[in-house]
PDB file of C-alpha atoms in Angstrom:
ATOM      1  CA  MET N 255     120.794  94.176   8.530  1.00 73.00           C
ATOM      2  CA  GLU N 256     120.476  95.230   4.891  1.00 87.00           C
ATOM      3  CA  PRO N 257     117.232  94.199   3.170  1.00 92.00           C
ATOM      4  CA  SER N 258     117.481  91.104   0.985  1.00 93.00           C
ATOM      5  CA  GLN N 259     114.279  91.384  -1.061  1.00 95.00           C
ATOM      6  CA  SER N 260     111.908  93.876  -2.597  1.00 97.00           C
ATOM      7  CA  ALA N 261     108.263  93.824  -3.634  1.00 98.00           C
ATOM      8  CA  LEU N 262     105.829  95.971  -5.551  1.00 98.00           C
ATOM      9  CA  ILE N 263     102.437  96.143  -3.850  1.00 98.00           C
ATOM     10  CA  VAL N 264      99.201  98.108  -4.021  1.00 98.00           C
ATOM     11  CA  PRO N 265      98.342  99.092  -0.447  1.00 98.00           C
ATOM     12  CA  ILE N 266      94.631  98.821   0.358  1.00 98.00           C
ATOM     13  CA  PRO N 267      94.204 100.905   3.526  1.00 98.00           C
ATOM     14  CA  GLU N 268      90.414 100.699   3.235  1.00 98.00           C
ATOM     15  CA  ALA N 269      90.689  96.985   4.125  1.00 98.00           C
ATOM     16  CA  GLU N 270      92.696  97.480   7.332  1.00 98.00           C
ATOM     17  CA  PRO N 271      89.690  98.011   9.662  1.00 98.00           C
ATOM     18  CA  THR N 272      88.204  94.699   8.488  1.00 98.00           C
ATOM     19  CA  VAL N 273      91.269  92.482   7.999  1.00 98.00           C
ATOM     20  CA  GLY N 274      93.901  94.076  10.240  1.00 97.00           C
ATOM     21  CA  ARG N 275      93.181  92.107  13.397  1.00 97.00           C
ATOM     22  CA  PHE N 276      93.202  88.818  11.487  1.00 98.00           C
ATOM     23  CA  ARG N 277      96.315  89.655   9.478  1.00 98.00           C
ATOM     24  CA  ALA N 278      98.131  90.569  12.713  1.00 96.00           C
ATOM     25  CA  SER N 279      98.030  86.940  13.811  1.00 96.00           C
ATOM     26  CA  LEU N 280      97.466  85.021  10.555  1.00 97.00           C
ATOM     27  CA  ASP N 281      99.634  86.729   7.908  1.00 96.00           C
ATOM     28  CA  ARG N 282     103.413  86.748   8.458  1.00 93.00           C
ATOM     29  CA  ALA N 283     103.809  89.795   6.216  1.00 94.00           C
ATOM     30  CA  ALA N 284     101.730  91.871   8.654  1.00 95.00           C
ATOM     31  CA  SER N 285     104.294  91.149  11.375  1.00 91.00           C
ATOM     32  CA  TRP N 286     106.960  92.523   9.020  1.00 93.00           C
ATOM     33  CA  GLY N 287     105.070  95.825   8.808  1.00 93.00           C
ATOM     34  CA  VAL N 288     103.599  95.146   5.364  1.00 96.00           C
ATOM     35  CA  PRO N 289     100.125  96.723   5.110  1.00 97.00           C
ATOM     36  CA  ALA N 290      96.991  95.084   3.695  1.00 98.00           C
ATOM     37  CA  HIS N 291      97.750  94.924  -0.012  1.00 98.00           C
ATOM     38  CA  VAL N 292      97.460  93.225  -3.364  1.00 98.00           C
ATOM     39  CA  THR N 293     100.863  92.112  -4.654  1.00 98.00           C
ATOM     40  CA  VAL N 294     101.990  93.346  -8.051  1.00 98.00           C
ATOM     41  CA  LEU N 295     105.355  91.556  -8.086  1.00 97.00           C
ATOM     42  CA  TYR N 296     107.184  89.610  -5.383  1.00 97.00           C
ATOM     43  CA  PRO N 297     110.021  89.083  -5.227  1.00 97.00           C
ATOM     44  CA  PHE N 298     111.049  92.055  -7.322  1.00 98.00           C
ATOM     45  CA  LEU N 299     114.735  92.904  -7.863  1.00 98.00           C
ATOM     46  CA  PRO N 300     117.359  92.505  -5.149  1.00 96.00           C
ATOM     47  CA  PRO N 301     117.500  95.858  -3.306  1.00 96.00           C
ATOM     48  CA  GLU N 302     121.100  96.497  -4.354  1.00 96.00           C
ATOM     49  CA  ARG N 303     119.980  96.438  -8.017  1.00 97.00           C
ATOM     50  CA  ILE N 304     117.355  99.140  -7.526  1.00 97.00           C
ATOM     51  CA  ASP N 305     118.782 102.411  -8.748  1.00 97.00           C
ATOM     52  CA  GLU N 306     117.405 105.609 -10.276  1.00 98.00           C
ATOM     53  CA  ALA N 307     117.085 103.959 -13.697  1.00 98.00           C
ATOM     54  CA  VAL N 308     114.992 101.096 -12.264  1.00 98.00           C
ATOM     55  CA  LEU N 309     112.840 103.567 -10.315  1.00 98.00           C
ATOM     56  CA  ALA N 310     112.267 105.597 -13.500  1.00 98.00           C
ATOM     57  CA  MET N 311     111.252 102.460 -15.435  1.00 98.00           C
ATOM     58  CA  VAL N 312     108.793 101.384 -12.755  1.00 98.00           C
ATOM     59  CA  ARG N 313     107.420 104.940 -12.538  1.00 98.00           C
ATOM     60  CA  ASP N 314     106.766 104.939 -16.304  1.00 98.00           C
ATOM     61  CA  ILE N 315     105.142 101.489 -16.260  1.00 97.00           C
ATOM     62  CA  VAL N 316     102.836 102.399 -13.369  1.00 98.00           C
ATOM     63  CA  ALA N 317     101.948 105.819 -14.815  1.00 97.00           C
ATOM     64  CA  ALA N 318     100.737 104.097 -18.011  1.00 96.00           C
ATOM     65  CA  VAL N 319      98.046 102.218 -16.039  1.00 95.00           C
ATOM     66  CA  PRO N 320      95.015 104.327 -15.081  1.00 95.00           C
ATOM     67  CA  ARG N 321      94.004 104.567 -11.448  1.00 95.00           C
ATOM     68  CA  SER N 322      90.755 102.881 -10.641  1.00 95.00           C
ATOM     69  CA  ASP N 323      88.341 101.895  -7.937  1.00 97.00           C
ATOM     70  CA  VAL N 324      87.955  98.252  -6.961  1.00 98.00           C
ATOM     71  CA  SER N 325      85.797  96.305  -4.571  1.00 98.00           C
ATOM     72  CA  LEU N 326      86.936  93.419  -2.422  1.00 98.00           C
ATOM     73  CA  THR N 327      83.844  91.360  -3.064  1.00 96.00           C
ATOM     74  CA  HIS N 328      84.255  87.916  -1.575  1.00 97.00           C
ATOM     75  CA  VAL N 329      86.478  85.589   0.388  1.00 98.00           C
ATOM     76  CA  ASP N 330      88.233  82.815  -1.492  1.00 98.00           C
ATOM     77  CA  TRP N 331      90.848  80.139  -0.777  1.00 97.00           C
ATOM     78  CA  PHE N 332      94.071  78.726  -2.134  1.00 95.00           C
ATOM     79  CA  GLY N 333      93.685  75.126  -1.029  1.00 94.00           C
ATOM     80  CA  ASP N 334      93.000  74.801   2.704  1.00 93.00           C
ATOM     81  CA  THR N 335      95.863  77.002   3.830  1.00 94.00           C
ATOM     82  CA  VAL N 336      95.370  80.539   2.455  1.00 96.00           C
ATOM     83  CA  VAL N 337      92.238  82.654   2.836  1.00 98.00           C
ATOM     84  CA  TRP N 338      92.035  85.867   0.831  1.00 98.00           C
ATOM     85  CA  LEU N 339      89.858  88.644  -0.539  1.00 98.00           C
ATOM     86  CA  ALA N 340      89.178  88.939  -4.257  1.00 97.00           C
ATOM     87  CA  PRO N 341      89.448  92.391  -5.852  1.00 98.00           C
ATOM     88  CA  GLN N 342      86.965  93.138  -8.631  1.00 97.00           C
ATOM     89  CA  PRO N 343      87.644  94.024 -11.252  1.00 96.00           C
ATOM     90  CA  ASP N 344      91.091  92.448 -11.062  1.00 96.00           C
ATOM     91  CA  HIS N 345      92.419  93.371 -14.519  1.00 95.00           C
ATOM     92  CA  LEU N 346      94.224  96.435 -13.101  1.00 95.00           C
ATOM     93  CA  PHE N 347      96.410  94.181 -10.929  1.00 97.00           C
ATOM     94  CA  ARG N 348      96.918  91.651 -13.725  1.00 96.00           C
ATOM     95  CA  ASP N 349      97.913  94.463 -16.105  1.00 95.00           C
ATOM     96  CA  LEU N 350     100.397  95.908 -13.608  1.00 97.00           C
ATOM     97  CA  THR N 351     101.980  92.515 -12.920  1.00 97.00           C
ATOM     98  CA  ALA N 352     102.259  91.695 -16.622  1.00 96.00           C
ATOM     99  CA  ALA N 353     103.736  95.095 -17.497  1.00 97.00           C
ATOM    100  CA  VAL N 354     106.381  95.032 -14.759  1.00 97.00           C
ATOM    101  CA  TRP N 355     107.274  91.417 -15.450  1.00 97.00           C
ATOM    102  CA  ARG N 356     107.645  92.125 -19.196  1.00 97.00           C
ATOM    103  CA  ARG N 357     110.166  94.867 -18.387  1.00 97.00           C
ATOM    104  CA  PHE N 358     111.933  92.821 -15.680  1.00 98.00           C
ATOM    105  CA  PRO N 359     111.740  89.193 -16.928  1.00 97.00           C
ATOM    106  CA  GLU N 360     114.376  88.156 -14.389  1.00 96.00           C
ATOM    107  CA  ALA N 361     111.774  88.754 -11.656  1.00 96.00           C
ATOM    108  CA  PRO N 362     108.838  86.410 -12.359  1.00 96.00           C
ATOM    109  CA  PRO N 363     105.901  86.674  -9.953  1.00 95.00           C
ATOM    110  CA  TYR N 364     106.412  84.500  -6.862  1.00 94.00           C
ATOM    111  CA  ALA N 365     109.728  83.366  -8.390  1.00 92.00           C
ATOM    112  CA  GLY N 366     107.789  81.408 -11.017  1.00 91.00           C
ATOM    113  CA  ALA N 367     106.136  79.109  -8.462  1.00 92.00           C
ATOM    114  CA  TYR N 368     102.612  79.443  -9.950  1.00 89.00           C
ATOM    115  CA  SER N 369     101.349  79.086 -13.506  1.00 85.00           C
ATOM    116  CA  GLU N 370      98.724  81.794 -12.933  1.00 89.00           C
ATOM    117  CA  VAL N 371      98.998  84.851 -10.725  1.00 92.00           C
ATOM    118  CA  VAL N 372      95.662  85.539  -9.017  1.00 96.00           C
ATOM    119  CA  PRO N 373      95.294  89.051  -7.598  1.00 98.00           C
ATOM    120  CA  HIS N 374      94.354  88.776  -3.928  1.00 98.00           C
ATOM    121  CA  LEU N 375      94.589  90.387  -0.506  1.00 98.00           C
ATOM    122  CA  THR N 376      95.724  87.792   2.027  1.00 98.00           C
ATOM    123  CA  ILE N 377      93.733  87.545   5.250  1.00 98.00           C
ATOM    124  CA  GLY N 378      95.696  84.611   6.635  1.00 97.00           C
ATOM    125  CA  ASP N 379      97.782  81.596   5.736  1.00 95.00           C
ATOM    126  CA  ASP N 380      99.273  78.463   7.227  1.00 89.00           C
ATOM    127  CA  ALA N 381      96.977  78.406  10.254  1.00 93.00           C
ATOM    128  CA  ALA N 382      94.526  75.722  11.315  1.00 95.00           C
ATOM    129  CA  ARG N 383      91.560  75.532   8.941  1.00 95.00           C
ATOM    130  CA  PRO N 384      88.988  76.377  11.685  1.00 97.00           C
ATOM    131  CA  VAL N 385      90.949  79.530  12.576  1.00 97.00           C
ATOM    132  CA  LEU N 386      91.061  80.613   8.936  1.00 97.00           C
ATOM    133  CA  GLU N 387      87.352  79.780   8.500  1.00 97.00           C
ATOM    134  CA  ASN N 388      86.526  81.973  11.509  1.00 97.00           C
ATOM    135  CA  ALA N 389      88.476  84.863   9.966  1.00 98.00           C
ATOM    136  CA  ALA N 390      86.777  84.305   6.596  1.00 98.00           C
ATOM    137  CA  GLU N 391      83.329  84.376   8.178  1.00 98.00           C
ATOM    138  CA  ALA N 392      84.043  87.519  10.196  1.00 98.00           C
ATOM    139  CA  VAL N 393      85.518  89.358   7.198  1.00 98.00           C
ATOM    140  CA  SER N 394      82.678  88.261   4.885  1.00 98.00           C
ATOM    141  CA  ALA N 395      80.186  90.101   7.099  1.00 97.00           C
ATOM    142  CA  HIS N 396      81.864  93.410   6.136  1.00 98.00           C
ATOM    143  CA  LEU N 397      81.994  92.971   2.361  1.00 98.00           C
ATOM    144  CA  PRO N 398      82.204  94.536  -0.085  1.00 98.00           C
ATOM    145  CA  ILE N 399      85.087  96.860   0.747  1.00 98.00           C
ATOM    146  CA  ARG N 400      85.519  99.627  -1.799  1.00 98.00           C
ATOM    147  CA  ALA N 401      89.037 100.929  -2.407  1.00 98.00           C
ATOM    148  CA  ALA N 402      90.757 103.510  -4.562  1.00 96.00           C
ATOM    149  CA  VAL N 403      93.781 102.102  -6.368  1.00 97.00           C
ATOM    150  CA  ASN N 404      96.053 105.024  -7.131  1.00 96.00           C
ATOM    151  CA  VAL N 405      99.578 103.999  -6.142  1.00 98.00           C
ATOM    152  CA  VAL N 406     102.057 101.119  -6.392  1.00 98.00           C
ATOM    153  CA  ARG N 407     104.510 100.945  -3.499  1.00 98.00           C
ATOM    154  CA  LEU N 408     108.052  99.586  -3.637  1.00 98.00           C
ATOM    155  CA  ILE N 409     109.024  98.014  -0.317  1.00 98.00           C
ATOM    156  CA  THR N 410     112.204  96.286   0.816  1.00 97.00           C
ATOM    157  CA  GLY N 411     113.020  93.994   3.679  1.00 96.00           C
ATOM    158  CA  THR N 412     114.108  90.556   4.729  1.00 93.00           C
ATOM    159  CA  PRO N 413     111.491  87.817   5.193  1.00 89.00           C
ATOM    160  CA  ASP N 414     110.785  86.992   8.832  1.00 84.00           C
ATOM    161  CA  ARG N 415     112.457  90.201   9.984  1.00 80.00           C
ATOM    162  CA  SER N 416     110.712  93.440  10.774  1.00 70.00           C
ATOM    163  CA  PRO N 417     110.191  95.995   9.476  1.00 91.00           C
ATOM    164  CA  TRP N 418     109.850  96.138   5.722  1.00 95.00           C
ATOM    165  CA  CYS N 419     110.193  99.753   4.588  1.00 96.00           C
ATOM    166  CA  THR N 420     108.691 101.861   1.846  1.00 97.00           C
ATOM    167  CA  VAL N 421     111.264 102.915  -0.736  1.00 97.00           C
ATOM    168  CA  CYS N 422     108.969 104.785  -3.108  1.00 97.00           C
ATOM    169  CA  ASP N 423     105.335 105.253  -4.088  1.00 98.00           C
ATOM    170  CA  PHE N 424     104.544 105.368  -7.819  1.00 98.00           C
ATOM    171  CA  PRO N 425     101.262 107.072  -8.781  1.00 98.00           C
ATOM    172  CA  LEU N 426      99.061 105.397 -11.346  1.00 97.00           C
ATOM    173  CA  GLY N 427      97.988 107.406 -14.384  1.00 95.00           C
ATOM    174  CA  ALA N 428      94.856 109.493 -14.744  1.00 87.00           C
ATOM    175  CA  SER N 429      91.531 107.665 -14.796  1.00 75.00           C
ATOM    176  CA  PRO N 430      89.876 107.400 -18.203  1.00 67.00           C
ATOM    177  CA  GLY N 431      87.733 110.454 -18.773  1.00 61.00           C
ATOM    178  CA  THR N 432      89.683 112.569 -16.267  1.00 54.00           C
ATOM    179  CA  PRO N 433      90.654 115.902 -17.786  1.00 54.00           C
ATOM    180  CA  SER N 434      94.399 116.468 -17.884  1.00 50.00           C
ATOM    181  CA  SER N 435      95.937 119.437 -16.092  1.00 48.00           C
ATOM    182  CA  PRO N 436      96.637 122.545 -18.162  1.00 48.00           C
TER     183      PRO N 436
END
């Protein structure tokens, strides 16, 4: 089956040892093969619209944002149904989302479902509150998690079908104060 959707994410492999076992049973995206991540833009363009020109535009947008280190500092909630980790600082993710969305206005974050996009790494969603609270408590004991943010990954797939696949990784730009190569 051809993929029906795409997403731009920042993988956070440093979080996997802490959140992986919870995501495996509490986050549908984990069952699709999507790693622990902070979403930049989902859904992005339909896969059939992604060509070399789109890849070049995304590459340029991402390269204009400097790589950075973040810390996943605390557990938070969206209502009673989604438990997540908060990256700090979060402006890097907000900047990436805004920049990609400005260039691709036909792909609003979460299809325009939310008035504000809050950068987050999902631990679990749509499970019983006590199950999510247990995951939140267990994950909290291992915070903060420090992570290097140096790449945005384009993935494609079909929701509720496995696996989602990496199409391309786009490196972020040099960190401020980093000397450029000769």
